[in-house]
Tab-separated table of C-alpha atoms in Angstrom:
chain	number	residue	atom	x	y	z
A	204	GLY	CA	-13.550	-23.020	3.319
A	205	GLY	CA	-15.207	-23.682	-0.034
A	206	GLU	CA	-18.772	-22.616	0.704
A	207	TRP	CA	-18.540	-19.182	-0.935
A	208	GLY	CA	-16.844	-20.618	-4.008
A	209	GLY	CA	-19.404	-23.389	-4.316
A	210	ALA	CA	-22.284	-20.940	-3.977
A	211	ALA	CA	-20.771	-18.673	-6.641
A	212	LEU	CA	-20.371	-21.574	-9.070
A	213	LEU	CA	-23.914	-22.802	-8.514
A	214	ALA	CA	-25.220	-19.310	-9.210
A	215	VAL	CA	-23.032	-18.523	-12.225
A	216	GLU	CA	-23.109	-21.931	-13.939
A	217	ASN	CA	-26.908	-22.107	-13.726
A	218	ALA	CA	-27.379	-18.531	-14.977
A	219	PRO	CA	-28.247	-17.386	-18.509
A	220	PRO	CA	-25.005	-16.363	-20.298
A	221	HIS	CA	-25.924	-12.661	-20.289
A	222	ARG	CA	-26.872	-12.617	-16.579
A	223	ARG	CA	-23.965	-14.440	-14.947
A	224	ASN	CA	-22.710	-11.484	-12.938
A	225	THR	CA	-26.207	-10.630	-11.754
A	226	PHE	CA	-26.732	-14.199	-10.566
A	227	GLY	CA	-23.200	-14.240	-9.147
A	228	MET	CA	-23.967	-11.310	-6.841
A	229	PHE	CA	-26.004	-13.412	-4.415
A	230	PRO	CA	-23.068	-14.984	-2.511
A	231	PRO	CA	-21.443	-11.523	-2.041
A	232	LEU	CA	-24.823	-10.109	-1.039
A	233	GLY	CA	-24.795	-12.530	1.888
A	234	ALA	CA	-22.148	-10.370	3.605
A	235	PRO	CA	-24.281	-7.240	4.106
A	236	VAL	CA	-27.390	-9.299	4.848
A	237	GLY	CA	-25.522	-11.304	7.494
A	238	PHE	CA	-23.915	-8.205	8.981
A	239	LEU	CA	-27.267	-6.433	9.235
A	240	ALA	CA	-28.932	-9.456	10.824
A	241	ALA	CA	-26.161	-10.248	13.319
A	242	ASN	CA	-25.199	-6.743	14.358
A	243	GLY	CA	-28.784	-5.519	14.270
A	244	LEU	CA	-29.646	-8.246	16.762
A	245	PHE	CA	-26.603	-7.371	18.889
A	246	LEU	CA	-27.655	-3.722	18.833
A	247	ILE	CA	-31.195	-4.558	19.972
A	248	ILE	CA	-29.890	-6.815	22.751
A	249	GLY	CA	-27.434	-4.125	23.840
A	250	LEU	CA	-30.234	-1.581	24.090
A	251	VAL	CA	-32.559	-3.921	26.031
A	252	LEU	CA	-30.056	-5.483	28.461
A	253	ASP	CA	-27.616	-3.773	30.784
A	254	GLU	CA	-23.893	-4.486	30.405
A	255	ALA	CA	-23.789	-7.129	33.152
A	256	GLN	CA	-26.695	-9.079	31.625
A	257	PHE	CA	-25.179	-8.827	28.158
A	258	LEU	CA	-21.796	-10.154	29.299
A	259	ALA	CA	-23.352	-12.901	31.446
A	260	TRP	CA	-25.744	-14.442	28.920
A	261	GLY	CA	-27.094	-11.926	26.393
A	262	TRP	CA	-24.239	-12.319	23.917
A	263	ARG	CA	-25.239	-15.977	23.414
A	264	ILE	CA	-28.660	-15.139	21.933
A	265	PRO	CA	-27.489	-14.354	18.358
A	266	PHE	CA	-25.506	-17.590	18.258
A	267	LEU	CA	-28.531	-19.613	19.372
A	268	VAL	CA	-30.683	-17.931	16.725
A	269	SER	CA	-28.081	-18.801	14.085
A	270	ALA	CA	-28.771	-22.505	14.724
A	271	VAL	CA	-31.870	-22.088	12.555
A	272	LEU	CA	-29.659	-20.981	9.660
A	273	VAL	CA	-27.387	-23.980	10.191
A	274	GLY	CA	-30.385	-26.280	9.759
A	275	LEU	CA	-31.497	-24.392	6.655
A	276	GLY	CA	-28.006	-24.602	5.192
A	277	LEU	CA	-27.861	-28.356	5.791
A	278	TRP	CA	-31.212	-28.822	4.047
A	279	VAL	CA	-29.989	-26.842	1.019
A	280	ARG	CA	-26.767	-28.874	0.806
A	281	LEU	CA	-28.689	-32.148	0.803
A	282	LYS	CA	-30.735	-30.953	-2.186
A	283	LEU	CA	-27.824	-29.778	-4.354
A	284	THR	CA	-26.784	-31.441	-7.610
A	285	GLU	CA	-23.805	-30.860	-9.907
A	286	THR	CA	-24.057	-27.974	-12.364
A	287	PRO	CA	-24.522	-28.619	-16.113
A	288	ALA	CA	-21.052	-27.161	-16.800
A	289	PHE	CA	-19.347	-29.652	-14.483
A	290	LEU	CA	-21.356	-32.607	-15.804
A	291	GLU	CA	-20.325	-31.643	-19.333
A	292	ALA	CA	-16.695	-31.346	-18.249
A	293	GLU	CA	-16.827	-34.872	-16.815
A	294	LYS	CA	-17.855	-36.167	-20.251
A	295	THR	CA	-15.437	-34.185	-22.404
A	296	GLU	CA	-12.271	-33.769	-20.318
A	297	ALA	CA	-10.330	-35.559	-17.626
A	298	ILE	CA	-11.084	-34.169	-14.175
A	299	PRO	CA	-7.772	-33.770	-12.264
A	300	ARG	CA	-7.348	-36.132	-9.326
A	301	VAL	CA	-5.386	-33.446	-7.460
A	302	PRO	CA	-6.946	-30.118	-8.482
A	303	ILE	CA	-4.569	-28.001	-6.362
A	304	ALA	CA	-1.559	-29.465	-8.165
A	305	GLU	CA	-3.279	-28.712	-11.476
A	306	LEU	CA	-3.844	-25.108	-10.394
A	307	LEU	CA	-0.246	-24.547	-9.354
A	308	THR	CA	1.249	-26.129	-12.476
A	309	ARG	CA	-1.135	-25.113	-15.273
A	310	HIS	CA	-3.178	-22.215	-13.885
A	311	LEU	CA	-0.718	-20.381	-11.642
A	312	ARG	CA	-1.282	-17.059	-13.389
A	313	ALA	CA	-5.037	-17.212	-12.853
A	314	THR	CA	-4.535	-18.349	-9.254
A	315	LEU	CA	-2.298	-15.379	-8.490
A	316	ALA	CA	-4.678	-12.996	-10.248
A	317	GLY	CA	-7.673	-14.247	-8.301
A	318	THR	CA	-5.826	-14.128	-4.987
A	319	PHE	CA	-4.645	-10.546	-5.519
A	320	GLY	CA	-8.076	-9.556	-6.804
A	321	VAL	CA	-9.729	-10.544	-3.531
A	322	ILE	CA	-7.347	-8.681	-1.193
A	323	ALA	CA	-8.860	-5.181	-1.485
A	324	CYS	CA	-12.442	-6.048	-0.598
A	325	PHE	CA	-11.442	-7.990	2.522
A	326	ALA	CA	-9.031	-5.303	3.709
A	327	LEU	CA	-11.658	-2.621	3.176
A	328	PHE	CA	-14.387	-4.611	4.910
A	329	TYR	CA	-12.445	-5.335	8.082
A	330	LEU	CA	-11.020	-1.822	8.314
A	331	ALA	CA	-14.445	-0.237	7.815
A	332	THR	CA	-16.195	-2.548	10.288
A	333	ALA	CA	-14.082	-4.228	12.990
A	334	PHE	CA	-11.238	-1.701	13.095
A	335	ALA	CA	-13.501	1.337	12.678
A	336	LEU	CA	-15.795	0.107	15.465
A	337	GLY	CA	-12.882	-0.224	17.872
A	338	TYR	CA	-11.444	3.130	16.822
A	339	GLY	CA	-14.802	4.863	17.114
A	340	THR	CA	-15.513	3.555	20.604
A	341	LYS	CA	-12.029	3.566	22.156
A	342	THR	CA	-10.348	6.532	20.479
A	343	LEU	CA	-13.233	8.778	19.437
A	344	GLY	CA	-15.260	7.937	22.543
A	345	TYR	CA	-18.618	7.044	21.001
A	346	SER	CA	-20.828	4.441	22.647
A	347	ARG	CA	-20.856	0.994	21.082
A	348	GLU	CA	-24.581	1.290	20.335
A	349	ALA	CA	-24.188	4.675	18.614
A	350	PHE	CA	-21.328	3.517	16.412
A	351	LEU	CA	-23.009	0.210	15.591
A	352	GLY	CA	-26.013	2.222	14.436
A	353	VAL	CA	-23.770	4.219	12.094
A	354	GLU	CA	-22.217	1.031	10.719
A	355	LEU	CA	-25.615	-0.573	10.174
A	356	VAL	CA	-26.635	2.408	8.034
A	357	ALA	CA	-23.355	2.199	6.103
A	358	ILE	CA	-23.875	-1.516	5.413
A	359	TRP	CA	-26.920	-0.623	3.297
A	360	PHE	CA	-24.494	1.192	0.996
A	361	LEU	CA	-22.467	-2.019	0.715
A	362	ALA	CA	-25.591	-3.898	-0.362
A	363	ALA	CA	-26.413	-1.161	-2.893
A	364	GLY	CA	-22.866	-1.263	-4.263
A	365	VAL	CA	-22.910	-5.055	-4.649
A	366	ILE	CA	-26.202	-4.974	-6.553
A	367	LEU	CA	-25.314	-2.008	-8.781
A	368	ALA	CA	-21.819	-3.248	-9.646
A	369	SER	CA	-23.014	-6.783	-10.415
A	370	VAL	CA	-25.836	-5.632	-12.681
A	371	LEU	CA	-23.516	-3.217	-14.505
A	372	ALA	CA	-20.915	-5.994	-14.829
A	373	ASP	CA	-23.204	-7.856	-17.223
A	374	ARG	CA	-23.107	-4.813	-19.481
A	375	TYR	CA	-19.566	-3.506	-19.004
A	376	THR	CA	-17.753	-6.667	-17.721
A	377	ALA	CA	-16.893	-7.660	-14.182
A	378	ALA	CA	-13.249	-6.671	-14.635
A	379	ARG	CA	-14.190	-3.046	-15.313
A	380	MET	CA	-16.465	-2.847	-12.289
A	381	LEU	CA	-13.789	-4.431	-10.109
A	382	GLY	CA	-11.287	-1.920	-11.467
A	383	ILE	CA	-13.580	0.897	-10.342
A	384	GLY	CA	-13.838	-0.708	-6.909
A	385	PHE	CA	-10.083	-1.217	-6.523
A	386	ALA	CA	-9.331	2.344	-7.663
A	387	GLY	CA	-12.021	3.562	-5.274
A	388	CYS	CA	-10.261	1.652	-2.501
A	389	ILE	CA	-7.187	3.809	-3.094
A	390	VAL	CA	-9.288	6.982	-2.857
A	391	VAL	CA	-11.023	5.754	0.306
A	392	GLY	CA	-7.634	4.968	1.840
A	393	ALA	CA	-6.415	8.491	1.107
A	394	LEU	CA	-9.493	9.930	2.841
A	395	MET	CA	-9.369	7.598	5.831
A	396	GLY	CA	-7.088	9.703	8.024
A	397	PRO	CA	-8.851	13.068	7.699
A	398	MET	CA	-12.406	11.684	7.698
A	399	LEU	CA	-12.388	8.758	10.147
A	400	GLY	CA	-10.044	10.675	12.425
A	401	SER	CA	-12.118	13.863	12.328
A	402	GLY	CA	-14.142	12.979	15.421
A	403	SER	CA	-17.326	14.217	13.741
A	404	LEU	CA	-19.948	11.479	13.642
A	405	VAL	CA	-21.372	12.938	10.421
A	406	THR	CA	-17.972	12.908	8.694
A	407	VAL	CA	-17.215	9.426	9.999
A	408	SER	CA	-20.613	8.239	8.735
A	409	LEU	CA	-19.900	9.678	5.283
A	410	TRP	CA	-16.545	7.903	5.138
A	411	LEU	CA	-17.983	4.568	6.270
A	412	SER	CA	-20.888	4.766	3.815
A	413	GLY	CA	-18.592	5.726	0.941
A	414	ALA	CA	-16.044	3.063	1.842
A	415	LEU	CA	-18.611	0.276	1.964
A	416	PHE	CA	-20.290	1.446	-1.252
A	417	VAL	CA	-16.872	1.225	-2.927
A	418	MET	CA	-16.447	-2.220	-1.396
A	419	GLY	CA	-19.622	-3.275	-3.196
A	420	PHE	CA	-17.806	-2.658	-6.491
A	421	ALA	CA	-14.687	-4.464	-5.259
A	422	TYR	CA	-16.709	-7.437	-3.990
A	423	GLY	CA	-19.964	-7.969	-5.883
A	424	PRO	CA	-18.446	-8.742	-9.325
A	425	LEU	CA	-16.055	-11.299	-7.794
A	426	GLY	CA	-18.943	-13.776	-7.920
A	427	GLY	CA	-18.812	-13.684	-11.713
A	428	TRP	CA	-15.142	-12.832	-12.279
A	429	LEU	CA	-13.402	-15.531	-10.229
A	430	PRO	CA	-15.211	-18.451	-11.943
A	431	SER	CA	-14.248	-16.986	-15.339
A	432	LEU	CA	-10.553	-17.470	-14.543
A	433	PHE	CA	-10.645	-21.277	-14.468
A	434	PRO	CA	-11.879	-24.176	-16.640
A	435	ALA	CA	-14.748	-26.255	-15.282
A	436	GLY	CA	-12.562	-29.152	-14.104
A	437	VAL	CA	-10.684	-27.027	-11.552
A	438	ARG	CA	-13.108	-24.120	-11.202
A	439	TYR	CA	-14.435	-25.018	-7.765
A	440	THR	CA	-10.955	-25.496	-6.320
A	441	GLY	CA	-9.641	-22.390	-8.079
A	442	VAL	CA	-12.401	-20.078	-6.889
A	443	SER	CA	-12.348	-21.417	-3.327
A	444	MET	CA	-8.567	-21.344	-3.057
A	445	THR	CA	-8.142	-17.816	-4.415
A	446	PHE	CA	-11.055	-16.427	-2.411
A	447	ASN	CA	-9.751	-17.844	0.853
A	448	LEU	CA	-6.087	-17.022	0.235
A	449	GLY	CA	-7.022	-13.472	-0.693
A	450	GLY	CA	-9.270	-13.346	2.353
A	451	VAL	CA	-6.406	-14.310	4.648
A	452	LEU	CA	-4.010	-11.803	3.072
A	453	GLY	CA	-6.555	-9.006	2.923
A	454	GLY	CA	-8.791	-9.705	5.903
A	455	ALA	CA	-6.861	-11.570	8.582
A	456	LEU	CA	-3.878	-9.228	8.428
A	457	ALA	CA	-5.802	-5.950	8.097
A	458	PRO	CA	-6.966	-5.521	11.732
A	459	ILE	CA	-3.561	-6.592	13.080
A	460	VAL	CA	-1.631	-4.213	10.830
A	461	ALA	CA	-4.136	-1.413	11.450
A	462	GLU	CA	-3.825	-1.720	15.231
A	463	ALA	CA	-0.036	-1.538	14.902
A	464	LEU	CA	-0.104	1.490	12.586
A	465	ALA	CA	-2.926	3.507	14.181
A	466	PRO	CA	-0.869	4.847	17.142
A	467	ARG	CA	1.552	6.364	14.605
A	468	GLY	CA	-1.242	8.020	12.676
A	469	LEU	CA	-4.508	6.971	11.067
A	470	GLY	CA	-3.131	8.102	7.724
A	471	LEU	CA	-0.734	5.138	7.764
A	472	VAL	CA	-3.696	2.775	8.037
A	473	GLY	CA	-5.100	4.546	4.986
A	474	VAL	CA	-1.829	3.933	3.132
A	475	TYR	CA	-2.157	0.232	3.955
A	476	LEU	CA	-5.656	0.278	2.453
A	477	MET	CA	-4.328	2.061	-0.630
A	478	ALA	CA	-1.691	-0.663	-1.019
A	479	ALA	CA	-4.431	-3.310	-0.908
A	480	GLY	CA	-6.210	-1.502	-3.750
A	481	VAL	CA	-3.006	-1.414	-5.799
A	482	LEU	CA	-2.428	-5.155	-5.270
A	483	SER	CA	-5.942	-5.960	-6.458
A	484	LEU	CA	-5.522	-3.762	-9.525
A	485	GLY	CA	-2.403	-5.809	-10.172
A	486	GLY	CA	-4.543	-8.945	-10.088
A	487	LEU	CA	-6.647	-7.573	-12.939
A	488	LEU	CA	-3.532	-6.717	-14.933
A	489	ILE	CA	-2.123	-10.238	-14.536
A	490	VAL	CA	-4.927	-11.725	-16.630
A	491	GLY	CA	-5.756	-8.603	-18.664
A	492	ARG	CA	-8.585	-9.077	-21.141
A	493	ARG	CA	-8.407	-12.862	-20.917
A	494	ALA	CA	-11.044	-13.029	-18.167
A	495	ALA	CA	-13.164	-9.931	-18.593
A	496	ALA	CA	-16.270	-11.909	-17.539
């Protein structure tokens, strides 16, 4: 549960002071890279194999290929050392024995801010990928391969958004870029009903590409912003806890709520997405200028 947070800290705490958000974009950039690799492979397998072959054994191929990445990840973990910021904190301040208790008693405001700040990007991601794929194939009637192809194109816009927002965050602060992303989430939610529900593959493609580009702004700067909320002694726990709590609230609930609301109108799913954007804007307001990053 702490891998993303640990990766963000390693990137940010080893970065030059004026490039922390740029370095912090690499953990968020893993999402579009992983989606392209996994779903691109699924798409190729789906085009090569018939449905019976795919269901019998073809679906296992991507998981077997991922074993290589597991080995690579293990090798990286064995080579890691503590960051300079944490080593300095060990010398100059007492490291809490129970970091979660420290967070809830002395850093509750930052913990709430970080949790709310993560909700929008997860809600947007799962609605624009998992939910949209199901809606496109079951309700709109497109083939799985055709809609996966559309989503793979849209994911490139997510990667572009992550990179652009993170680079700009070093100039204009991560909080401002996140604010643009969260506000954009509200706009995307308002457009979800008329665009995703249009039935036109071109219009659906435009909505997906725009939604995931906006997600890049709501996600990329988190790599620099979340670590800025906490002191070094509890930073790892704080980033990991807020990222995962926000992920559960924004991501785990989104497909369930969307499936329940969709029969009553796709616009209601859009309202849910708008609410996620408002909650994340609230996370920025909780800490204000204190953690502009």
